[in-house]
Amino acid sequence: MRRPIILSVFLFAAIILLAVLYFNNLSTPGSRTTNVLRAIPDNAALVFRFNNEESFYEIYNGNKLFAAVIGEKNLNALDSLRKEFLNDNALRSFFDGQDIFLSFHPEKDNGIGMLLSTSAAKNFDSKAFDKMIAQKGPLQIKAANYNNQKGYDIFSARLNKHFYLVSKEKGIYAGSFSKEVIDAFIAYTPHKDKDNFIQLPQQQTANSLANLYVNYAQLNPLFDKLLKNKYSDIFKCYRMLPALGVLDLNFKSDALMFSGFTETEMNKSSSFVSLFLSQQPVVNELVNIFPATTAYSVNFAASDVKKFETDLADWQSKAGLKHEKDSLFKKISTETGIKLVTEFNKSLSNEFGVVTTRYMEKLAIIALNDGSELRPAMYNISNMDGEEMGQFKYNKVPFFLLGDAFSVFNHPWFMIVDNYLVLANTKNELVSYRDTYFNNKFQSKLSSYNEFTKLTTQRSNVSWYMNFKNSQSVLKRDLNDNFYKAFNENEPGWKNFYAASYQLSAADKNFYSVFCLNVNQPDTSGVSK
């Protein structure tokens, strides 16, 4: 009897020991990944995570997508670093299968620097770097001191570049081709009670080909480096969003597609986009009448228009705008007898958007329930120029009726065509769109555009879109010279892409997020029959 009992106890103990070892092995990589993310300085808006294994590199071998995004020179530099350094016999076994994080950081000289961060295997001996110093090969490695932090200066003769490597925490390493970026990494102290990026469960990252982490609050500093026109509204609606996002890479040979979730930070003041959190996704139909010359656009859609109107009023009140808003509409009511907020809200349908064309025209296109019902009110608040078009007598009306995205229309011209209210800053822009509308010169008539929309989600609440060919003149005006030069000259480069979109769809008080960037189609001038 004693022998079976002893055997049972032994087996039970063995099972517990195996379980402990198993879960320890599971948790170690996850905690390392968390620590690596937290060590990345909080001025990074974007972090791209991938696993350092051959299968990932094989999938994109010969594919020009990543080269077009970050530049072939940058990609070649990263690839050389992998082949000549991480694949060295002294290091390979310690970094194979480890997650690598590529983050982008604004620099003082209007540049954007890259930081590579990773962790070594549990049994890694940091002296392996010291042993490489004496080796002869394509890299020259020497010990270095960065702000009293031990590190390594790795020089690649082939690239004629220095790569600066340092470790602040045992087993976690970061490096950059930019001395400024590595100095910022050393100086940075992670927040103990705050994450700069959403932390994914280890199992989820293990099942993902790659991830894109987004800190929306840091998009403005990043765009400050990209843009010389500080008044540019490119991607502006998302630059104001207090949120964190993480998206999975979905493989396609001719497009970069990411999908995931954006979580708003409830302890921070909300933005205009936050007003759509309590809505349901809506089929995007308004974009079908955006002009074929669209350079970039943003479309908003609300499933419950009355709730949107209430939430907008509350948000503007919290922003300290209530007195100015009430004074404006009281003045309109006194002078015209029109209760404009009531009349407009009664007519407003569930979609409204802002379009910038390749000719730098600005248009607001607003879907109405019945255009004929709103027409008398518009006539009364405008100086009419004929029967169809007029200019608002009052400033900031679109801003107070529809929110931040419409602030560019301060004293606009208007027309109503069928059940759409169209606003523009000049009469000529309205005349141009009238021609577009009645001659069906819409982007939805382009075969290349319709191919692109197959990659996007058809229902959303906020949908931003850019056509790169149509945007060239706008980008030349708005981008810093060095970035526009890269856009215009790099091969492969951003000009090899047809379009990009970033869509948010409300889901459980957060946003389901889809980013898509696809290469040029063979013929972008064809029109669907």
Short mmCIF file of C-alpha atoms in Angstrom, two decimals:
data_model
loop_
_atom_site.label_atom_id
_atom_site.label_comp_id
_atom_site.label_asym_id
_atom_site.label_seq_id
_atom_site.Cartn_x
_atom_site.Cartn_y
_atom_site.Cartn_z
CA MET A 1 0.00 0.00 0.00
CA ARG A 2 2.85 2.38 0.86
CA ARG A 3 4.46 2.04 -2.59
CA PRO A 4 1.39 3.29 -4.58
CA ILE A 5 1.04 6.25 -2.18
CA ILE A 6 4.70 7.21 -2.55
CA LEU A 7 4.45 6.82 -6.33
CA SER A 8 1.33 9.01 -6.42
CA VAL A 9 2.99 11.73 -4.32
CA PHE A 10 6.06 11.61 -6.57
CA LEU A 11 3.95 11.93 -9.73
CA PHE A 12 1.91 14.76 -8.25
CA ALA A 13 5.10 16.65 -7.28
CA ALA A 14 6.55 16.07 -10.74
CA ILE A 15 3.40 17.47 -12.39
CA ILE A 16 3.54 20.59 -10.21
CA LEU A 17 7.23 21.08 -11.00
CA LEU A 18 6.64 20.74 -14.74
CA ALA A 19 3.70 23.15 -14.57
CA VAL A 20 5.79 25.75 -12.71
CA LEU A 21 8.62 25.45 -15.22
CA TYR A 22 6.17 25.65 -18.13
CA PHE A 23 4.40 28.77 -16.94
CA ASN A 24 7.69 30.41 -15.96
CA ASN A 25 8.87 29.90 -19.51
CA LEU A 26 5.60 31.31 -20.82
CA SER A 27 5.70 34.41 -18.67
CA THR A 28 9.32 35.35 -19.20
CA PRO A 29 9.03 36.51 -22.82
CA GLY A 30 5.82 38.37 -22.06
CA SER A 31 7.34 40.29 -19.16
CA ARG A 32 10.41 41.02 -21.28
CA THR A 33 8.19 42.39 -24.06
CA THR A 34 6.40 44.61 -21.53
CA ASN A 35 9.69 45.88 -20.16
CA VAL A 36 11.06 46.60 -23.63
CA LEU A 37 7.97 48.63 -24.55
CA ARG A 38 8.15 50.60 -21.30
CA ALA A 39 11.81 51.41 -21.89
CA ILE A 40 11.03 53.13 -25.21
CA PRO A 41 10.96 56.95 -24.70
CA ASP A 42 7.43 58.32 -24.57
CA ASN A 43 7.90 60.71 -27.50
CA ALA A 44 7.45 57.78 -29.91
CA ALA A 45 4.15 57.99 -31.77
CA LEU A 46 4.63 54.75 -33.71
CA VAL A 47 6.30 51.46 -32.80
CA PHE A 48 6.51 48.52 -35.18
CA ARG A 49 6.99 45.09 -33.55
CA PHE A 50 8.11 41.96 -35.38
CA ASN A 51 9.77 38.71 -34.43
CA ASN A 52 13.41 38.12 -35.32
CA GLU A 53 12.90 34.82 -37.09
CA GLU A 54 13.64 33.73 -40.63
CA SER A 55 9.98 33.11 -41.52
CA PHE A 56 9.17 36.82 -41.15
CA TYR A 57 12.03 37.88 -43.41
CA GLU A 58 11.19 35.18 -45.96
CA ILE A 59 7.60 36.41 -46.26
CA TYR A 60 8.72 39.90 -47.26
CA ASN A 61 11.88 38.90 -49.11
CA GLY A 62 11.98 40.95 -52.32
CA ASN A 63 8.82 42.83 -51.37
CA LYS A 64 9.18 46.62 -51.71
CA LEU A 65 6.40 47.64 -49.30
CA PHE A 66 8.57 48.31 -46.23
CA ALA A 67 11.32 49.88 -48.35
CA ALA A 68 8.76 52.30 -49.79
CA VAL A 69 7.53 53.27 -46.31
CA ILE A 70 10.81 53.87 -44.43
CA GLY A 71 13.14 54.29 -47.42
CA GLU A 72 15.37 51.71 -49.07
CA LYS A 73 18.50 53.14 -47.45
CA ASN A 74 17.02 52.77 -43.99
CA LEU A 75 15.78 49.26 -44.73
CA ASN A 76 19.15 48.22 -46.15
CA ALA A 77 20.88 49.59 -43.04
CA LEU A 78 18.57 47.58 -40.78
CA ASP A 79 19.03 44.47 -42.89
CA SER A 80 22.84 44.81 -42.79
CA LEU A 81 22.69 45.19 -39.03
CA ARG A 82 20.70 41.98 -38.77
CA LYS A 83 22.94 39.97 -41.08
CA GLU A 84 26.30 41.27 -39.86
CA PHE A 85 25.54 41.71 -36.16
CA LEU A 86 22.54 39.80 -34.83
CA ASN A 87 23.33 36.80 -37.06
CA ASP A 88 26.92 36.63 -35.84
CA ASN A 89 27.72 33.21 -34.36
CA ALA A 90 28.38 34.78 -30.96
CA LEU A 91 24.90 36.37 -30.78
CA ARG A 92 22.51 34.54 -33.05
CA SER A 93 21.25 31.94 -30.60
CA PHE A 94 20.49 34.66 -28.01
CA PHE A 95 18.45 36.92 -30.33
CA ASP A 96 16.74 34.42 -32.62
CA GLY A 97 12.98 34.46 -32.03
CA GLN A 98 13.11 37.63 -29.92
CA ASP A 99 10.68 40.49 -30.51
CA ILE A 100 12.24 43.59 -32.07
CA PHE A 101 10.63 47.01 -31.69
CA LEU A 102 11.31 49.74 -34.24
CA SER A 103 10.18 53.11 -32.88
CA PHE A 104 10.21 56.57 -34.49
CA HIS A 105 11.29 59.65 -32.55
CA PRO A 106 11.32 63.37 -33.48
CA GLU A 107 14.79 64.95 -33.51
CA LYS A 108 15.80 68.57 -32.99
CA ASP A 109 16.84 69.20 -36.60
CA ASN A 110 13.43 68.39 -38.11
CA GLY A 111 14.49 64.80 -38.55
CA ILE A 112 12.90 61.58 -37.36
CA GLY A 113 15.22 59.01 -35.80
CA MET A 114 14.72 55.27 -35.42
CA LEU A 115 15.33 53.27 -32.25
CA LEU A 116 15.67 49.48 -32.24
CA SER A 117 14.83 47.79 -28.95
CA THR A 118 14.86 44.11 -28.03
CA SER A 119 15.62 41.63 -25.29
CA ALA A 120 18.17 38.84 -25.24
CA ALA A 121 17.48 35.23 -24.29
CA LYS A 122 17.44 34.46 -20.59
CA ASN A 123 20.89 32.82 -20.59
CA PHE A 124 22.61 35.64 -22.50
CA ASP A 125 26.01 36.78 -21.26
CA SER A 126 26.64 40.43 -22.07
CA LYS A 127 30.35 39.65 -22.34
CA ALA A 128 29.55 38.23 -25.78
CA PHE A 129 29.69 41.82 -27.07
CA ASP A 130 33.13 42.29 -25.52
CA LYS A 131 34.37 39.15 -27.25
CA MET A 132 33.29 40.57 -30.62
CA ILE A 133 35.53 43.62 -30.18
CA ALA A 134 38.62 41.62 -31.12
CA GLN A 135 36.94 39.93 -34.09
CA LYS A 136 37.81 40.91 -37.64
CA GLY A 137 34.84 41.22 -39.95
CA PRO A 138 32.50 43.64 -41.71
CA LEU A 139 31.83 45.48 -38.43
CA GLN A 140 34.21 47.39 -36.19
CA ILE A 141 32.99 47.11 -32.59
CA LYS A 142 34.43 49.00 -29.67
CA ALA A 143 33.36 49.71 -26.12
CA ALA A 144 31.86 53.16 -25.55
CA ASN A 145 30.50 55.33 -22.78
CA TYR A 146 27.22 57.18 -23.31
CA ASN A 147 26.42 59.58 -20.48
CA ASN A 148 28.11 57.26 -17.96
CA GLN A 149 26.28 54.29 -19.45
CA LYS A 150 28.35 51.42 -20.85
CA GLY A 151 27.62 50.70 -24.49
CA TYR A 152 29.13 49.83 -27.84
CA ASP A 153 29.95 51.77 -30.98
CA ILE A 154 29.38 49.54 -34.00
CA PHE A 155 30.73 50.88 -37.28
CA SER A 156 29.71 49.36 -40.60
CA ALA A 157 32.23 50.08 -43.32
CA ARG A 158 29.77 49.00 -45.98
CA LEU A 159 27.16 51.51 -44.77
CA ASN A 160 29.72 54.05 -43.54
CA LYS A 161 27.51 54.44 -40.47
CA HIS A 162 27.82 54.15 -36.71
CA PHE A 163 25.23 52.20 -34.72
CA TYR A 164 25.11 53.05 -31.02
CA LEU A 165 24.12 50.19 -28.69
CA VAL A 166 23.36 50.36 -24.99
CA SER A 167 21.59 48.45 -22.22
CA LYS A 168 19.92 50.14 -19.26
CA GLU A 169 18.26 47.06 -17.86
CA LYS A 170 19.60 43.53 -17.71
CA GLY A 171 18.77 41.66 -20.89
CA ILE A 172 17.17 44.67 -22.65
CA TYR A 173 19.09 46.43 -25.40
CA ALA A 174 18.44 49.46 -27.57
CA GLY A 175 20.37 50.92 -30.44
CA SER A 176 20.16 53.65 -33.04
CA PHE A 177 22.04 55.16 -35.95
CA SER A 178 21.26 58.51 -34.27
CA LYS A 179 23.36 59.59 -31.29
CA GLU A 180 20.60 62.00 -30.28
CA VAL A 181 18.05 59.18 -30.11
CA ILE A 182 20.30 56.89 -28.06
CA ASP A 183 21.09 59.73 -25.64
CA ALA A 184 17.34 60.31 -25.21
CA PHE A 185 16.85 56.60 -24.54
CA ILE A 186 19.49 56.67 -21.79
CA ALA A 187 18.01 59.80 -20.20
CA TYR A 188 14.44 58.50 -20.27
CA THR A 189 12.89 57.20 -17.05
CA PRO A 190 9.85 54.96 -17.66
CA HIS A 191 6.60 55.77 -15.86
CA LYS A 192 5.89 53.23 -13.15
CA ASP A 193 2.11 53.64 -13.17
CA LYS A 194 1.52 54.41 -16.85
CA ASP A 195 1.99 52.62 -20.16
CA ASN A 196 2.76 54.62 -23.29
CA PHE A 197 1.44 51.76 -25.42
CA ILE A 198 -1.21 49.06 -25.07
CA GLN A 199 0.29 45.88 -23.67
CA LEU A 200 -0.82 42.78 -25.56
CA PRO A 201 -0.98 39.30 -24.05
CA GLN A 202 2.04 37.23 -25.04
CA GLN A 203 -0.17 34.71 -26.84
CA GLN A 204 -1.60 37.44 -29.05
CA THR A 205 1.81 38.76 -30.10
CA ALA A 206 2.96 35.20 -30.70
CA ASN A 207 0.08 34.70 -33.13
CA SER A 208 0.66 38.04 -34.92
CA LEU A 209 2.96 38.42 -37.88
CA ALA A 210 3.75 41.95 -36.63
CA ASN A 211 2.09 44.78 -34.70
CA LEU A 212 1.84 48.53 -35.00
CA TYR A 213 1.58 50.41 -31.69
CA VAL A 214 0.18 53.96 -31.83
CA ASN A 215 0.37 56.69 -29.21
CA TYR A 216 -1.98 59.27 -30.75
CA ALA A 217 -0.92 61.98 -28.29
CA GLN A 218 2.56 61.93 -29.83
CA LEU A 219 1.38 62.28 -33.44
CA ASN A 220 1.43 66.09 -33.23
CA PRO A 221 5.17 66.30 -32.35
CA LEU A 222 5.87 63.79 -35.12
CA PHE A 223 3.87 65.79 -37.68
CA ASP A 224 5.60 68.98 -36.50
CA LYS A 225 8.78 67.46 -37.93
CA LEU A 226 7.10 66.34 -41.13
CA LEU A 227 5.23 69.56 -41.89
CA LYS A 228 6.55 73.05 -42.57
CA ASN A 229 2.98 74.33 -42.88
CA LYS A 230 1.97 74.39 -39.22
CA TYR A 231 -1.65 75.06 -40.24
CA SER A 232 -1.92 71.91 -42.33
CA ASP A 233 -4.95 69.77 -41.45
CA ILE A 234 -3.47 66.53 -42.85
CA PHE A 235 -4.46 63.74 -40.43
CA LYS A 236 -5.46 66.46 -37.94
CA CYS A 237 -8.56 64.71 -36.61
CA TYR A 238 -6.43 61.84 -35.25
CA ARG A 239 -3.58 64.05 -34.05
CA MET A 240 -5.92 65.48 -31.41
CA LEU A 241 -7.17 62.12 -30.10
CA PRO A 242 -6.11 61.11 -26.54
CA ALA A 243 -5.76 57.39 -27.17
CA LEU A 244 -3.49 54.38 -27.56
CA GLY A 245 -3.82 51.82 -30.34
CA VAL A 246 -2.36 48.47 -31.31
CA LEU A 247 -2.98 46.86 -34.69
CA ASP A 248 -2.06 43.49 -36.22
CA LEU A 249 -0.36 43.25 -39.60
CA ASN A 250 -2.44 41.33 -42.15
CA PHE A 251 -0.29 39.99 -44.96
CA LYS A 252 -0.91 41.06 -48.56
CA SER A 253 1.72 41.24 -51.26
CA ASP A 254 0.53 44.57 -52.65
CA ALA A 255 -0.69 46.38 -49.53
CA LEU A 256 0.14 47.06 -45.92
CA MET A 257 -2.96 46.35 -43.87
CA PHE A 258 -3.27 46.66 -40.10
CA SER A 259 -6.34 46.13 -37.95
CA GLY A 260 -6.85 46.29 -34.21
CA PHE A 261 -8.21 48.51 -31.45
CA THR A 262 -7.82 52.08 -30.29
CA GLU A 263 -8.47 52.69 -26.60
CA THR A 264 -9.26 56.23 -25.53
CA GLU A 265 -7.65 57.57 -22.37
CA MET A 266 -10.64 58.43 -20.23
CA ASN A 267 -8.61 60.51 -17.76
CA LYS A 268 -7.74 63.03 -20.47
CA SER A 269 -9.90 65.67 -22.12
CA SER A 270 -11.76 64.29 -25.12
CA SER A 271 -11.36 65.35 -28.72
CA PHE A 272 -13.91 65.84 -31.50
CA VAL A 273 -13.36 62.25 -32.68
CA SER A 274 -14.21 61.00 -29.18
CA LEU A 275 -17.81 62.13 -29.76
CA PHE A 276 -18.31 59.08 -32.00
CA LEU A 277 -17.42 56.52 -29.31
CA SER A 278 -21.08 56.06 -28.37
CA GLN A 279 -22.26 55.70 -31.97
CA GLN A 280 -22.61 52.58 -34.12
CA PRO A 281 -20.65 52.11 -37.37
CA VAL A 282 -22.46 53.46 -40.44
CA VAL A 283 -22.17 52.45 -44.09
CA ASN A 284 -20.03 55.11 -45.80
CA GLU A 285 -22.05 56.45 -48.73
CA LEU A 286 -21.10 60.13 -48.77
CA VAL A 287 -17.58 59.33 -50.04
CA ASN A 288 -19.18 58.19 -53.30
CA ILE A 289 -19.83 61.81 -54.26
CA PHE A 290 -16.40 63.12 -53.31
CA PRO A 291 -14.69 64.47 -56.46
CA ALA A 292 -12.27 62.39 -58.53
CA THR A 293 -9.69 65.09 -57.78
CA THR A 294 -9.79 64.35 -54.02
CA ALA A 295 -6.32 64.65 -52.49
CA TYR A 296 -7.38 63.80 -48.94
CA SER A 297 -10.62 63.71 -47.02
CA VAL A 298 -12.21 62.84 -43.71
CA ASN A 299 -15.74 61.50 -43.47
CA PHE A 300 -17.79 61.37 -40.25
CA ALA A 301 -20.83 59.16 -39.72
CA ALA A 302 -23.27 59.00 -36.79
CA SER A 303 -25.89 56.31 -36.28
CA ASP A 304 -27.75 58.51 -33.78
CA VAL A 305 -27.65 62.07 -35.07
CA LYS A 306 -29.58 63.55 -32.13
CA LYS A 307 -27.11 62.05 -29.67
CA PHE A 308 -24.22 63.41 -31.73
CA GLU A 309 -25.77 66.89 -31.63
CA THR A 310 -26.25 66.66 -27.84
CA ASP A 311 -22.72 65.35 -27.28
CA LEU A 312 -21.26 68.07 -29.51
CA ALA A 313 -23.09 70.78 -27.56
CA ASP A 314 -21.87 69.33 -24.25
CA TRP A 315 -18.31 69.05 -25.55
CA GLN A 316 -18.28 72.64 -26.79
CA SER A 317 -19.70 73.79 -23.46
CA LYS A 318 -16.90 72.00 -21.55
CA ALA A 319 -14.40 73.63 -23.91
CA GLY A 320 -15.65 77.06 -22.80
CA LEU A 321 -17.40 77.86 -26.08
CA LYS A 322 -21.00 78.01 -24.85
CA HIS A 323 -21.17 81.79 -24.43
CA GLU A 324 -19.72 82.51 -27.88
CA LYS A 325 -21.97 79.89 -29.48
CA ASP A 326 -25.14 81.12 -27.76
CA SER A 327 -24.33 84.73 -28.62
CA LEU A 328 -23.87 83.90 -32.29
CA PHE A 329 -27.12 82.00 -32.71
CA LYS A 330 -29.04 84.55 -30.63
CA LYS A 331 -27.79 87.24 -33.01
CA ILE A 332 -28.86 85.17 -36.02
CA SER A 333 -32.29 84.60 -34.49
CA THR A 334 -32.72 88.31 -33.68
CA GLU A 335 -31.67 89.50 -37.13
CA THR A 336 -33.29 86.84 -39.32
CA GLY A 337 -35.96 85.18 -37.18
CA ILE A 338 -34.29 81.82 -37.88
CA LYS A 339 -33.57 79.38 -35.06
CA LEU A 340 -30.65 78.00 -37.00
CA VAL A 341 -29.55 75.22 -34.62
CA THR A 342 -33.07 73.79 -34.56
CA GLU A 343 -33.52 74.06 -38.33
CA PHE A 344 -30.11 72.60 -39.12
CA ASN A 345 -30.31 69.70 -36.67
CA LYS A 346 -33.76 68.81 -38.00
CA SER A 347 -32.33 68.54 -41.52
CA LEU A 348 -28.97 66.90 -40.74
CA SER A 349 -28.58 63.32 -41.93
CA ASN A 350 -25.94 60.90 -40.65
CA GLU A 351 -22.83 61.73 -42.72
CA PHE A 352 -20.70 64.85 -43.21
CA GLY A 353 -17.18 65.26 -44.50
CA VAL A 354 -14.39 67.63 -45.49
CA VAL A 355 -12.52 67.26 -48.79
CA THR A 356 -9.28 68.80 -50.06
CA THR A 357 -8.73 68.46 -53.81
CA ARG A 358 -5.53 68.31 -55.83
CA TYR A 359 -6.15 71.99 -56.68
CA MET A 360 -6.19 72.78 -52.93
CA GLU A 361 -9.92 73.45 -52.96
CA LYS A 362 -11.68 72.90 -49.64
CA LEU A 363 -15.20 71.50 -49.58
CA ALA A 364 -17.58 70.50 -46.83
CA ILE A 365 -20.24 68.04 -47.99
CA ILE A 366 -23.11 67.40 -45.59
CA ALA A 367 -25.89 64.88 -46.13
CA LEU A 368 -29.41 66.20 -45.43
CA ASN A 369 -32.72 64.50 -44.87
CA ASP A 370 -34.44 66.98 -47.17
CA GLY A 371 -32.47 69.74 -48.87
CA SER A 372 -35.58 71.74 -49.72
CA GLU A 373 -36.48 72.12 -46.03
CA LEU A 374 -33.14 73.69 -45.11
CA ARG A 375 -32.93 75.97 -48.14
CA PRO A 376 -35.04 78.88 -46.71
CA ALA A 377 -32.90 79.03 -43.56
CA MET A 378 -29.69 79.11 -45.62
CA TYR A 379 -31.09 81.87 -47.80
CA ASN A 380 -31.96 83.95 -44.76
CA ILE A 381 -28.50 83.81 -43.17
CA SER A 382 -26.63 84.48 -46.45
CA ASN A 383 -26.00 87.13 -49.04
CA MET A 384 -27.25 85.37 -52.15
CA ASP A 385 -25.51 85.52 -55.52
CA GLY A 386 -28.27 84.24 -57.78
CA GLU A 387 -30.75 81.49 -56.91
CA GLU A 388 -28.28 78.70 -56.09
CA MET A 389 -25.31 80.13 -54.20
CA GLY A 390 -24.72 82.53 -51.36
CA GLN A 391 -22.20 83.50 -48.69
CA PHE A 392 -22.92 83.22 -44.97
CA LYS A 393 -23.28 86.59 -43.25
CA TYR A 394 -22.01 85.14 -39.97
CA ASN A 395 -18.65 83.73 -38.91
CA LYS A 396 -17.93 80.24 -37.48
CA VAL A 397 -21.39 78.81 -38.17
CA PRO A 398 -20.13 75.44 -39.54
CA PHE A 399 -17.71 75.09 -36.60
CA PHE A 400 -20.48 75.44 -34.03
CA LEU A 401 -22.97 73.27 -35.95
CA LEU A 402 -20.63 70.38 -36.83
CA GLY A 403 -17.43 70.68 -34.80
CA ASP A 404 -13.67 71.14 -35.15
CA ALA A 405 -13.19 69.62 -38.59
CA PHE A 406 -15.33 72.40 -40.08
CA SER A 407 -13.45 75.31 -38.51
CA VAL A 408 -11.69 75.99 -41.86
CA PHE A 409 -15.03 77.31 -43.18
CA ASN A 410 -15.20 80.58 -41.31
CA HIS A 411 -17.38 82.66 -43.63
CA PRO A 412 -18.25 80.14 -46.35
CA TRP A 413 -20.19 80.10 -49.57
CA PHE A 414 -22.94 77.49 -49.81
CA MET A 415 -25.21 75.68 -52.24
CA ILE A 416 -27.70 72.85 -51.84
CA VAL A 417 -27.77 70.19 -54.53
CA ASP A 418 -30.44 67.53 -54.05
CA ASN A 419 -30.05 66.45 -50.41
CA TYR A 420 -26.52 67.77 -49.87
CA LEU A 421 -25.34 71.02 -48.35
CA VAL A 422 -21.98 71.97 -49.89
CA LEU A 423 -19.72 74.62 -48.35
CA ALA A 424 -16.56 76.22 -49.74
CA ASN A 425 -14.43 79.26 -48.99
CA THR A 426 -14.89 80.75 -52.48
CA LYS A 427 -17.65 80.80 -55.04
CA ASN A 428 -15.31 79.34 -57.67
CA GLU A 429 -14.83 76.22 -55.55
CA LEU A 430 -18.60 75.73 -55.43
CA VAL A 431 -18.87 76.21 -59.19
CA SER A 432 -16.16 73.59 -59.65
CA TYR A 433 -17.97 71.08 -57.42
CA ARG A 434 -21.29 71.80 -59.15
CA ASP A 435 -19.65 70.69 -62.38
CA THR A 436 -18.32 67.58 -60.62
CA TYR A 437 -21.73 66.72 -59.21
CA PHE A 438 -23.85 67.12 -62.31
CA ASN A 439 -21.30 65.46 -64.59
CA ASN A 440 -20.63 62.53 -62.23
CA LYS A 441 -16.92 63.28 -61.88
CA PHE A 442 -16.71 61.32 -58.65
CA GLN A 443 -13.87 59.24 -57.20
CA SER A 444 -16.33 56.35 -57.02
CA LYS A 445 -16.29 56.29 -60.82
CA LEU A 446 -12.57 55.46 -60.87
CA SER A 447 -11.73 51.76 -61.17
CA SER A 448 -8.53 52.24 -59.13
CA TYR A 449 -10.48 53.82 -56.27
CA ASN A 450 -13.03 51.02 -56.26
CA GLU A 451 -10.23 48.45 -56.12
CA PHE A 452 -8.81 50.29 -53.13
CA THR A 453 -12.13 50.32 -51.26
CA LYS A 454 -12.17 46.51 -51.37
CA LEU A 455 -9.38 46.68 -48.77
CA THR A 456 -11.24 49.04 -46.46
CA THR A 457 -14.13 48.52 -44.08
CA GLN A 458 -17.45 49.69 -45.50
CA ARG A 459 -18.86 50.74 -42.12
CA SER A 460 -17.10 53.22 -39.88
CA ASN A 461 -17.58 56.41 -37.89
CA VAL A 462 -14.44 58.28 -38.87
CA SER A 463 -12.71 57.57 -42.17
CA TRP A 464 -9.59 59.43 -43.32
CA TYR A 465 -8.34 58.94 -46.89
CA MET A 466 -5.42 60.19 -49.01
CA ASN A 467 -4.73 59.73 -52.72
CA PHE A 468 -0.96 60.20 -53.12
CA LYS A 469 -0.93 61.26 -56.77
CA ASN A 470 -3.66 63.87 -56.18
CA SER A 471 -1.90 65.02 -52.99
CA GLN A 472 1.44 65.81 -54.61
CA SER A 473 0.94 69.57 -54.87
CA VAL A 474 -0.48 69.74 -51.34
CA LEU A 475 2.44 67.74 -49.96
CA LYS A 476 4.91 69.95 -51.82
CA ARG A 477 3.35 72.94 -50.07
CA ASP A 478 3.01 71.38 -46.60
CA LEU A 479 5.90 68.92 -46.12
CA ASN A 480 9.34 69.95 -44.95
CA ASP A 481 11.68 70.07 -47.94
CA ASN A 482 13.72 66.99 -47.00
CA PHE A 483 10.60 64.86 -46.54
CA TYR A 484 9.03 66.07 -49.76
CA LYS A 485 12.27 65.33 -51.60
CA ALA A 486 12.16 61.78 -50.20
CA PHE A 487 8.50 61.48 -51.20
CA ASN A 488 9.18 62.70 -54.71
CA GLU A 489 12.50 60.98 -55.42
CA ASN A 490 12.76 57.75 -53.39
CA GLU A 491 12.42 54.60 -55.48
CA PRO A 492 10.67 52.69 -54.11
CA GLY A 493 8.93 55.36 -52.06
CA TRP A 494 5.59 56.81 -51.03
CA LYS A 495 4.83 57.84 -54.61
CA ASN A 496 4.61 54.10 -55.39
CA PHE A 497 1.47 53.90 -53.26
CA TYR A 498 -1.96 54.65 -54.67
CA ALA A 499 -3.77 55.61 -51.48
CA ALA A 500 -3.97 55.26 -47.70
CA SER A 501 -6.91 55.16 -45.32
CA TYR A 502 -7.32 55.08 -41.55
CA GLN A 503 -10.77 54.20 -40.25
CA LEU A 504 -12.26 54.12 -36.77
CA SER A 505 -15.46 52.22 -35.97
CA ALA A 506 -17.00 52.50 -32.51
CA ALA A 507 -16.99 49.24 -30.53
CA ASP A 508 -17.57 48.86 -26.78
CA LYS A 509 -16.64 52.48 -25.98
CA ASN A 510 -13.41 52.13 -27.99
CA PHE A 511 -12.61 52.08 -31.70
CA TYR A 512 -11.97 49.17 -34.02
CA SER A 513 -9.20 50.56 -36.24
CA VAL A 514 -8.15 49.71 -39.79
CA PHE A 515 -5.14 51.16 -41.61
CA CYS A 516 -4.55 50.39 -45.27
CA LEU A 517 -1.81 51.45 -47.70
CA ASN A 518 -1.77 49.93 -51.18
CA VAL A 519 0.56 50.15 -54.16
CA ASN A 520 -0.31 51.87 -57.42
CA GLN A 521 -2.65 50.04 -59.72
CA PRO A 522 -1.65 49.55 -63.39
CA ASP A 523 -4.21 52.13 -64.57
CA THR A 524 -5.51 54.79 -62.19
CA SER A 525 -7.34 56.76 -64.86
CA GLY A 526 -9.88 54.14 -65.82
CA VAL A 527 -13.52 54.85 -65.06
CA SER A 528 -15.93 52.15 -63.99
CA LYS A 529 -18.91 51.77 -66.28
#
